[in-house]
XYZ file of C-alpha atoms in Angstrom:
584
model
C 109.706 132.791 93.930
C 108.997 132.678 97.681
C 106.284 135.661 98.520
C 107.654 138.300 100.942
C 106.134 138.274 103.978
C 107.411 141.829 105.333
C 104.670 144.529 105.495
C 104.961 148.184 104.901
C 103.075 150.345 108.053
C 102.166 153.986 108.020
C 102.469 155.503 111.840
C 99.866 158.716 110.933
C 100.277 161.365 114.016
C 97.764 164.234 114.769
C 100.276 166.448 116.479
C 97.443 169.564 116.310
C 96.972 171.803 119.293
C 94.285 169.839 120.854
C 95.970 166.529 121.552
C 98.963 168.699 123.225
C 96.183 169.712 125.517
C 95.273 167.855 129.080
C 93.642 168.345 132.617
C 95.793 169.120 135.272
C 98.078 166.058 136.759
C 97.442 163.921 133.203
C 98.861 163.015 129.978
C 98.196 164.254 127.039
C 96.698 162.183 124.292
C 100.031 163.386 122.189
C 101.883 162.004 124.495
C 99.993 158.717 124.964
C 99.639 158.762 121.028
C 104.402 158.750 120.887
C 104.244 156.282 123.758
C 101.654 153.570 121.776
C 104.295 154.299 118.400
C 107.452 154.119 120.918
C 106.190 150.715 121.890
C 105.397 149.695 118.544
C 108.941 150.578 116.782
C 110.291 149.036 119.465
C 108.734 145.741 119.528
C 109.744 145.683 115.513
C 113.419 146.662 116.282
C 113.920 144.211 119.107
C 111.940 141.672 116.520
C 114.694 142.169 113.485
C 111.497 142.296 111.796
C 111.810 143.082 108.120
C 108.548 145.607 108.345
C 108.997 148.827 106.795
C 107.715 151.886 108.884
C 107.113 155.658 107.578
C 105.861 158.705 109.884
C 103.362 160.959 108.714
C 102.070 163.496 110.833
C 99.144 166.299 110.439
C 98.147 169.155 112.150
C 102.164 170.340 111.982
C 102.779 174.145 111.692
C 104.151 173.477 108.104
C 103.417 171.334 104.998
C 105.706 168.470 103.277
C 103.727 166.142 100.981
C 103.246 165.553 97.178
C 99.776 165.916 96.915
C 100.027 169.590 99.103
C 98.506 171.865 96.214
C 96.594 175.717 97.167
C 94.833 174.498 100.194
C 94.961 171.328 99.521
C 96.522 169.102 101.992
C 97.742 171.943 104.128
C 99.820 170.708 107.784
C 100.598 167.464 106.929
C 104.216 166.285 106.827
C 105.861 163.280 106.087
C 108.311 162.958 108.275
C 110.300 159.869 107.684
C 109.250 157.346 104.571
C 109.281 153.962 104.296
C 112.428 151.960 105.848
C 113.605 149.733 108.624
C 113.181 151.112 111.712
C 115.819 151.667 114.008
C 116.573 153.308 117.221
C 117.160 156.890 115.311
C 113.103 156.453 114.525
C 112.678 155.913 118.712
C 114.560 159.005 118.982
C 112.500 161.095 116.191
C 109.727 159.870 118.200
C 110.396 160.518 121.457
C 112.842 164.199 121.124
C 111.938 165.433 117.685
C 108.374 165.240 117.059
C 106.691 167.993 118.903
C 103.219 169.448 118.923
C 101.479 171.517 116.209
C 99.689 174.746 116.401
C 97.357 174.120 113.602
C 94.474 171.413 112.757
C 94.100 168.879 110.098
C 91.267 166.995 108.300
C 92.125 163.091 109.258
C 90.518 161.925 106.141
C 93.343 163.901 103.983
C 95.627 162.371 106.128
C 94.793 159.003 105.400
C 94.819 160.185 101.237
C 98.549 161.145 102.237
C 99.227 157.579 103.503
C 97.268 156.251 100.618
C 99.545 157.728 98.438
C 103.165 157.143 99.725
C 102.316 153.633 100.151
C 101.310 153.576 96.419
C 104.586 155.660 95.308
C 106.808 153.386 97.830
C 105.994 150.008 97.691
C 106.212 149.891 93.327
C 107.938 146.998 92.143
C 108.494 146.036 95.363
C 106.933 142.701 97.636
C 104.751 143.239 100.476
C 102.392 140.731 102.476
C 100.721 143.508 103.974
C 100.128 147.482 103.635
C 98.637 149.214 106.924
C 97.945 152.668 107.965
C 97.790 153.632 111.636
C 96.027 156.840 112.860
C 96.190 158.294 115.644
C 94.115 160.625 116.607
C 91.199 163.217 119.064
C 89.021 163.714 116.458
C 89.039 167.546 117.227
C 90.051 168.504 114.031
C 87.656 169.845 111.058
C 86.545 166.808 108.777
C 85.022 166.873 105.469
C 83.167 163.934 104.068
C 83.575 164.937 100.669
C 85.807 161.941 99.533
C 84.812 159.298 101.694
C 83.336 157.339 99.642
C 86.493 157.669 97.214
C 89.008 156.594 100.067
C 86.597 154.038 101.029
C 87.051 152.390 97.331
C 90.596 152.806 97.042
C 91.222 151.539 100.615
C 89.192 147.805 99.562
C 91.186 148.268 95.588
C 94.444 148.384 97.001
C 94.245 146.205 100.111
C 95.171 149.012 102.415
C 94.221 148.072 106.002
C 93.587 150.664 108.464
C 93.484 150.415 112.321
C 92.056 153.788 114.150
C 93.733 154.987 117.778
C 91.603 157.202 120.216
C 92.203 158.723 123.231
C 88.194 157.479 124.552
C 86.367 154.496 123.890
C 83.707 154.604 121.213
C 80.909 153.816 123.367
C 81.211 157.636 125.221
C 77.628 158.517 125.931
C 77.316 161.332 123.913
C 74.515 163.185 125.997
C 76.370 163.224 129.327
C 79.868 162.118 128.725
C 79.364 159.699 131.032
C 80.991 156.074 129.391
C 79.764 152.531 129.398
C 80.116 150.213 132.764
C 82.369 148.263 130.624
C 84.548 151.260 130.169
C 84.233 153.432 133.459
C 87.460 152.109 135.003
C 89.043 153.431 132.657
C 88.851 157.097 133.112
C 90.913 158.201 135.109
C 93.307 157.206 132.703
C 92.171 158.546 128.934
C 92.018 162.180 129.037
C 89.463 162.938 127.080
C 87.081 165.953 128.649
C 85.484 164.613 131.793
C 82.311 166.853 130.977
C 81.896 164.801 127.452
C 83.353 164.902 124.222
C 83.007 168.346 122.038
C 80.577 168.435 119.136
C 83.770 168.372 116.884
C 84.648 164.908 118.243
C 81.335 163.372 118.213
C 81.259 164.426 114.091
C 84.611 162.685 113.934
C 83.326 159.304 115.716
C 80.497 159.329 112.873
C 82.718 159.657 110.619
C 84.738 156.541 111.916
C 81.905 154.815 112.458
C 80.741 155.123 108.890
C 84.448 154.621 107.172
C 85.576 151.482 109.611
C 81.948 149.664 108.856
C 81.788 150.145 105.403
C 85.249 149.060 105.192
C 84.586 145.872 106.780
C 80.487 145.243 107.800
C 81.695 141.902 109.851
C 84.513 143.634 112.395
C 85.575 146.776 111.048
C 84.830 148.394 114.618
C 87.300 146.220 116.342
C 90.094 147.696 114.337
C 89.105 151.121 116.919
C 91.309 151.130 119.997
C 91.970 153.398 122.865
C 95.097 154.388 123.806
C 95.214 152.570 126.665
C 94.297 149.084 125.782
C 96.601 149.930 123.240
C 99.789 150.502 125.424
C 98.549 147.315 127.362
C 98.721 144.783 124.266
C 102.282 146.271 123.590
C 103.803 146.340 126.907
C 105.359 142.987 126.025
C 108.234 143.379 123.227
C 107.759 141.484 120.254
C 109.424 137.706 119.708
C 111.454 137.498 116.886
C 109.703 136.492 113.565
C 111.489 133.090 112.653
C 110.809 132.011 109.229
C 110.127 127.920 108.844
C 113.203 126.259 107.507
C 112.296 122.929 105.716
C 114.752 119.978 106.405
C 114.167 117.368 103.122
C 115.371 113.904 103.682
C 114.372 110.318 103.379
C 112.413 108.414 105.844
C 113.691 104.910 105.748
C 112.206 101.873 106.870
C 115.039 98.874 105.945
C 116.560 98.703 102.772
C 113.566 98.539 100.637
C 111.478 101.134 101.616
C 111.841 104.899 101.289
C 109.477 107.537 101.613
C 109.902 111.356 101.359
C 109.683 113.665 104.037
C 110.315 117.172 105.056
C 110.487 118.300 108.998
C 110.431 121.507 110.362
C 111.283 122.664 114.008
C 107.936 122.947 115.931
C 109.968 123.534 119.563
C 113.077 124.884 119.955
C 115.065 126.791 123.100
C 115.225 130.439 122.019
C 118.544 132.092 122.651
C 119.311 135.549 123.169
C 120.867 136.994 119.827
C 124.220 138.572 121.620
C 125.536 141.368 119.670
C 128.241 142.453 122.166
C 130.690 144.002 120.939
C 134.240 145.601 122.445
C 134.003 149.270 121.797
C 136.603 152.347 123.162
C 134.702 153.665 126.135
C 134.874 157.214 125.279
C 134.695 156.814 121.570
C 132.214 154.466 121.322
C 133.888 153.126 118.280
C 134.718 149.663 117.804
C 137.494 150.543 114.842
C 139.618 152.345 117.849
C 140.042 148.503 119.583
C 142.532 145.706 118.907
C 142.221 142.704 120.506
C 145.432 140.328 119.628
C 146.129 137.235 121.263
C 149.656 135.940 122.561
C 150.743 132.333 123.533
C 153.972 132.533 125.088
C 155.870 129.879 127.139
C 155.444 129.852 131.383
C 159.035 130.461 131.774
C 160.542 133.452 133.166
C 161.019 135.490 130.279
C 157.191 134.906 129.022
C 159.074 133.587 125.611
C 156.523 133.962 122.499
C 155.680 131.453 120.803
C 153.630 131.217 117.457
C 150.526 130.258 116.948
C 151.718 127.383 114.354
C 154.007 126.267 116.988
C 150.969 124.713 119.098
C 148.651 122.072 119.633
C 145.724 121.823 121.054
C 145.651 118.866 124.016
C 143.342 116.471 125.767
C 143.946 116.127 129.724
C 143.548 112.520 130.011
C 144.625 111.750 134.243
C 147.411 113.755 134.826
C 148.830 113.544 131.555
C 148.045 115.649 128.788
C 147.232 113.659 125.242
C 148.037 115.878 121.769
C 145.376 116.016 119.834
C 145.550 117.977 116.702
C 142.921 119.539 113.948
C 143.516 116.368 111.622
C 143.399 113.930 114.288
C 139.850 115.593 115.696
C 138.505 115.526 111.895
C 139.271 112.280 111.691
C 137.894 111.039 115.237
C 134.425 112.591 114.000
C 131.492 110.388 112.929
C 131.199 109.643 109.773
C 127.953 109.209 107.635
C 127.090 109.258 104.525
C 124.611 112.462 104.936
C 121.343 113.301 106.773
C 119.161 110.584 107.752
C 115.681 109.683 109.313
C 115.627 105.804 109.418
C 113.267 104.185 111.834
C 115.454 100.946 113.742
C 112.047 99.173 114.705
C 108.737 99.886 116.624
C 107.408 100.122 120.260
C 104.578 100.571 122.519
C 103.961 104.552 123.376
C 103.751 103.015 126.738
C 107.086 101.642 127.080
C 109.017 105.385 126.120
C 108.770 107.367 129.313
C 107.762 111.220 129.221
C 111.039 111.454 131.523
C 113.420 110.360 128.362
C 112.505 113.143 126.425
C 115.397 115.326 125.579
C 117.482 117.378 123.360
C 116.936 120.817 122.553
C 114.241 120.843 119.964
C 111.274 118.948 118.794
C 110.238 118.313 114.847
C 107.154 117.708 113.114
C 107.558 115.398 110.259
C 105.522 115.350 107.118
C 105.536 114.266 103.539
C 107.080 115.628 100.709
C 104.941 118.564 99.607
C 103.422 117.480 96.175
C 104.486 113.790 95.987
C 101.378 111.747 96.261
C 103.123 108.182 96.456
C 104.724 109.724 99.435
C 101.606 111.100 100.793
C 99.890 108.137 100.512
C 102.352 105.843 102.476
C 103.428 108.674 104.954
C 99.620 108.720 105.854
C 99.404 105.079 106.270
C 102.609 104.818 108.507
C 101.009 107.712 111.105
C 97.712 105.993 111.122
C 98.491 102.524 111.661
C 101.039 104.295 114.670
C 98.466 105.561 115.939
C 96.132 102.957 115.878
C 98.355 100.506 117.640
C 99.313 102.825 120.098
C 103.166 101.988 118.550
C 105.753 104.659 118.077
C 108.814 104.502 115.613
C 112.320 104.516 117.036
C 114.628 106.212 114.532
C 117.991 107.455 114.007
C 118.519 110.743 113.349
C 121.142 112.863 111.804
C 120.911 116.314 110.399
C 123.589 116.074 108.055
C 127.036 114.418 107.649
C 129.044 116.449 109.927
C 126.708 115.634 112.872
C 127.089 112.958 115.673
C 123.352 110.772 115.261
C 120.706 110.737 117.500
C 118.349 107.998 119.068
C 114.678 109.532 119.075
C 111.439 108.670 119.060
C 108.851 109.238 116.581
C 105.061 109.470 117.976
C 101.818 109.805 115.686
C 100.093 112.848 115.488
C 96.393 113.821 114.126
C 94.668 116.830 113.708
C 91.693 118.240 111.580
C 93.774 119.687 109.425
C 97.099 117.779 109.329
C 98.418 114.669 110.455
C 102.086 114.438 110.918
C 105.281 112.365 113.132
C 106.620 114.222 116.048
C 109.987 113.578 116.595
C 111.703 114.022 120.347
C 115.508 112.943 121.063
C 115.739 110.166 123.371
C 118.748 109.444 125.837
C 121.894 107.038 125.568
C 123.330 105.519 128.336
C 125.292 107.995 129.780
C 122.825 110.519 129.651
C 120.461 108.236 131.985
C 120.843 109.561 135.856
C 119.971 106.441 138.198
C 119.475 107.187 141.797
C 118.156 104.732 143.912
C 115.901 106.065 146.968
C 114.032 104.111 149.580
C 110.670 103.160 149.507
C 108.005 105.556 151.156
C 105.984 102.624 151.814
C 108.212 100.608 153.809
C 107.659 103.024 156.381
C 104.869 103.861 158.566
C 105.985 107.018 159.602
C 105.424 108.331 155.728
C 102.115 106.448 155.347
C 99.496 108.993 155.519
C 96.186 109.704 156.701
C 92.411 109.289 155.075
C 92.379 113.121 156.251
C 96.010 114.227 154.959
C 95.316 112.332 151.389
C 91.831 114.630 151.148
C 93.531 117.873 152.081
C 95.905 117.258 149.524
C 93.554 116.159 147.172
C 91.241 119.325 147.863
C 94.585 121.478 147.463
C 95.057 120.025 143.714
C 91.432 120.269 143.091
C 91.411 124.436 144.082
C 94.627 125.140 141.928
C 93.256 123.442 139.009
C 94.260 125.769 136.184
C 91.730 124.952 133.547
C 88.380 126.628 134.680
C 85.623 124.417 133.707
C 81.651 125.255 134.037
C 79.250 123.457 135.904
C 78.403 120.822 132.822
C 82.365 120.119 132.892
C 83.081 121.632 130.019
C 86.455 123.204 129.610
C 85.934 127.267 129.616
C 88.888 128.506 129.703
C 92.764 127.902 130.534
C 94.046 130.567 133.653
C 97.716 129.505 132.685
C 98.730 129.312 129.122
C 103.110 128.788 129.067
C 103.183 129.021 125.368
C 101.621 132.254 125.400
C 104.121 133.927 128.074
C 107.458 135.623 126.952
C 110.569 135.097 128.512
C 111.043 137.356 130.923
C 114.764 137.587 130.496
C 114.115 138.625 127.130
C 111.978 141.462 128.218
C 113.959 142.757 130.762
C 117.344 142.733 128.402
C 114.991 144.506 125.884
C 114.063 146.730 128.468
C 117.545 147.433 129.398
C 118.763 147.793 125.779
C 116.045 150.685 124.953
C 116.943 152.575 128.141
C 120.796 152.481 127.541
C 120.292 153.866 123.860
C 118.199 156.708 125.335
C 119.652 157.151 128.363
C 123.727 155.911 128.176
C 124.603 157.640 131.835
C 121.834 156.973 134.404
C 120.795 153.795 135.604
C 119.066 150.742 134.817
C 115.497 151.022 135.398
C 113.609 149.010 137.820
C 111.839 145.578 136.315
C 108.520 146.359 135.287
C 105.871 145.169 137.337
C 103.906 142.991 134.900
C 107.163 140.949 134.457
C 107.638 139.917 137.693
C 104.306 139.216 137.771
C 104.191 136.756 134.826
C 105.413 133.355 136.315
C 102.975 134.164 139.655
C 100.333 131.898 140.012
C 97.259 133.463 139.014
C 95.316 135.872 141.099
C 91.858 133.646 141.309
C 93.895 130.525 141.543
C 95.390 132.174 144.691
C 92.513 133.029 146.143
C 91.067 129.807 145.974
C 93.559 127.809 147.610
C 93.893 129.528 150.495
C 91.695 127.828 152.737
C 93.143 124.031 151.523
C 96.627 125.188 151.914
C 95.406 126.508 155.598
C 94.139 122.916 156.138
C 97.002 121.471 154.716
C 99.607 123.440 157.028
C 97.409 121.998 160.226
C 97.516 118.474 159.188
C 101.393 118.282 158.042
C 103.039 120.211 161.306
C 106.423 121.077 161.229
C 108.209 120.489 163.868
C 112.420 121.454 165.083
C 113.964 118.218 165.480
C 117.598 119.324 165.583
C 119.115 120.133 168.649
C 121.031 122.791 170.026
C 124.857 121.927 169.967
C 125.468 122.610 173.885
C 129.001 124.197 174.921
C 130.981 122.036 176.886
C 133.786 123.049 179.292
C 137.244 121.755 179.970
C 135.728 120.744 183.390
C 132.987 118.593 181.817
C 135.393 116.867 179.778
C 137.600 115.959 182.630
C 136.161 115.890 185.714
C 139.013 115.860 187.744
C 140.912 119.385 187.715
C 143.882 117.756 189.558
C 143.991 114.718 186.732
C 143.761 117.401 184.341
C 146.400 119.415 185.513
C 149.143 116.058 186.203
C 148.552 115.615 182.442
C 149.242 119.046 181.278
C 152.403 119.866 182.858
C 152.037 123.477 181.917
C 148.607 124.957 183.483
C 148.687 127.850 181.266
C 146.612 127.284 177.471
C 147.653 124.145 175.682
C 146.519 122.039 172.774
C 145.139 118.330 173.074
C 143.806 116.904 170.409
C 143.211 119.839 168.516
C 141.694 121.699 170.933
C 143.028 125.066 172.765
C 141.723 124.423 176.561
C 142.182 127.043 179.207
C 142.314 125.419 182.438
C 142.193 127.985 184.764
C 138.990 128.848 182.714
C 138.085 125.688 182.097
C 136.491 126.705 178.634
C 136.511 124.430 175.362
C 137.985 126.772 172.487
């Protein structure tokens, strides 16, 4: 059986009367806490992720949990338990959850979470089981059962990430926080004359539960609020799970070998759920579409649907073509195939051929040896000649083959075919243009080829240190959404919310995504400045001058002996006054 790989997530809230509480002209850290979850559940929702989210939240002015017992427990509610989420969680969220007027221990809290996820996720599959707390620390803690939630945490493979409204590194003497941190404020609002003695028992506490947990990086699993609503400002791609394609890989008649390819690159498209709904209901049940053929005659006669064909415009005719005829125009094969027609130099398949709409990675059969073995063989002796297979590919019977190309591929930890689509004939696009070096004009200068050069050189996008080492890459495509997908997200959340007003304007950071980068920028200025003096532009078009009737024909009296009517007249297309004398 295939193992789930859907995770069930506690969002844990402090909603007690100090995180409602802020300077004047900032946010609260409640309020930064529900934005950091609104982000979250909305990243899953827009995902179709299969995660399962519950809400617990302490510090509320009543109590709703199974373990709530005398005083144990006290103010903590669980306000939603484990399910999909979905835009009535946004609104819970955003409308319903509202600040407490009492305080909770966090460390009960997390015993809560502990024990819905043990009650909720029986009998069923879960990759993963995470608490998130959020949290000011200003709240009463007891350390009695640490050490207990510490063992059950590492028993039951509970993971727990830890939100704050300040960084962890607050000086505790003066309040004051670390260089690395000072930017960053004006924008936490936690006290500006340091952190209360309440808080600073809370950060030991964290400190002590987080490293125990995990000695190696259990302090990186502490955020701030604001880093946090940084890393989720981007909505979440939608989780695609690999989908093997088995089939043979063919070389003649003789020689079969086992494969399985999955889709490494593939154009994402927007998952349309449009729908034609009553516009004051809402309701999709209230709308009937039918459709209607009827004849272009003057009574609109009807005609039935089994009383047409579908036709091909071929010229100015139209040729019938029906459902049988199209099945039986279609390709036939015998099923999905992979067979490789011959072998080429890399060199000889052009980078500009490569086409289609996805790329594969090939590999062998999972568990067959024998197929291992000669799979392995076939990539490195590709690879080794510098030779790539040309194949045909079809993904089953029903589709129309392909021509492709299939290029070695070897990495530390897997070796593999890459498959790409290559073009027939009429998908080739020959254009013919005339030589740049035929002409002396274009030929340029020692001094324009170095300014160009130097222009190349200063937007290089891989920053590399003074040994020539690669350090790091300013422009990384694969890790950039698609913009359009953010802003339809974007959209999408702000209609549920908010059905009557406006479309909000595009968030800065996604215009800003396809810029070129700010230290690129900066760095090119002075070639492109150099550049601009050495290729001048210049206006060579010329201003279309009005001519007169007069400068056309000099001669009024000529003019006038062949227009026998002085008044306005048209020769040659032309309306010309000629008491004006002014070319209309």
């Amino acid at each position: 059986m295939a193992r789930s790989n859907k995770a069930a997530i506690v969002l844990c809230l402090d909603v007690g009367f100090t995180m409602s509480s802020s300077a004047p002209g900032e946010e609260s850290s409640l309020e930064q806490a529900k934005k950091i979850m609104m982000k979250f559940v909305q990243r899953q929702v827009f995902a179709e992720s299969k995660d399962e989210v519950a809400v617990i939240l302490f510090g509320t002015d009543g109590t709703r949990n199974d373990l709530a017992s005398g005083d144990q427990y006290q103010n903590i509610t669980v306000h939603r338990s484990l399910m999909l989420p979905d835009f009535d969680l946004l609104e819970d969220i955003q409308d319903v959850i509202k600040p407490g007027s009492e305080k909770a221990d966090f460390l009960d809290a997390i015993i809560v979470c502990m024990d819905l996820l043990q009650k909720e996720t029986v009998g069923k599959k879960y990759e993963k089981r995470h608490i998130e707390l959020f949290t000011d620390l200003n709240s009463p803690v007891s350390e009695d059962q640490l050490e207990i939630i510490i063992a059950n945490l590492k028993k039951t493979g509970i993971s727990l990430q830890i939100f704050l409204p300040f960084p962890m590194d607050v000086d505790d003497g003066g309040g004051d926080v670390s260089a690395s941190v000072h930017s960053h404020m004006h924008r936490n609002s936690f006290p500006k004359n340091g952190l209360t003695e309440q808080q600073k028992e809370g950060i030991d506490v964290v400190r002590k539960l987080m490293h125990t947990l995990d000695e190696g990086g259990g302090l990186e699993e502490i955020y701030t609020f604001r880093e946090s609503l940084e890393r989720l400002s981007m909505f979440k791609k939608i989780e695609r799970r690999p989908m093997a394609w088995p089939c043979q890989l063919t070389i003649g008649s003789n020689l079969s070998i086992r494969i399985v390819a999955y889709k490494s690159v593939t154009e994402e498209k927007v998952k349309k759920i449009w729908t034609v709904v009553d516009a004051k209901t809402l309701r999709k049940d209230d709308v009937q579409r039918e459709t209607v053929y009827c004849l272009n005659d003057d009574d609109e006669t009807e005609v039935q649907k089994d009383d047409t064909i579908q036709g091909f415009r071929y010229g100015s005719d139209i040729v019938p073509f029906s459902k049988e005829d199209e099945e039986q125009m279609k390709y036939k094969t015998e099923g999905k195939c992979f067979s490789v027609l011959g072998f080429s130099r890399s060199s000889q398949i052009q980078q500009h051929y490569y086409m289609g709409n996805q790329v594969l990675k090939v590999f062998a059969a999972k568990d067959d040896e024998n197929a291992a073995v000669a799979f392995s063989a076939l990539v490195h002796a590709l690879d080794e000649l510098k030779a790539v297979a040309i194949v045909r590919y079809a993904y089953d019977r029903r589709c129309n083959p392909q021509i492709g190309v299939a290029f070695p591929y070897i990495k530390d930890a897997y070796e593999c075919l890459i498959y790409v689509q290559l073009p027939y004939m009429e998908d080739l696009r020959q254009y013919i243009f005339s030589s740049l070096k035929n002409n002396k004009k274009c030929i340029p200068t020692a001094d324009q080829l170095s300014a160009v050069d130097s222009l190349i050189d200063s937007m290089n996008l891989v920053y590399e240190d003074d040994d020539g080492e690669t350090f790091e890459d300013l422009f990384k495509p694969s890790k950039i959404p698609n913009p359009h997908f953010q802003r339809l997200y974007q959209c999408l959340q702000h209609k549920a919310f908010h059905p009557n007003e406006p479309l909000p304007p595009i968030e800065q950071h996604l215009l800003e995504m396809l810029e070129m980068p700010c230290v690129v920028k900066e760095r090119c200025q002075a070639p492109l400045e150099k550049v601009k003096a050495l290729f001048p532009l210049k206006e060579v078009g010329k201003k279309k001058e009005e001519k007169t009737a007069q400068d056309i024909f000099k001669d009024k009296l000529a003019l006038e002996r062949l227009l026998p009517h002085p008044a306005l007249q048209y020769v040659r297309g032309f309306y010309i006054n000629v008491e004006v004398g002014v070319l209309n």
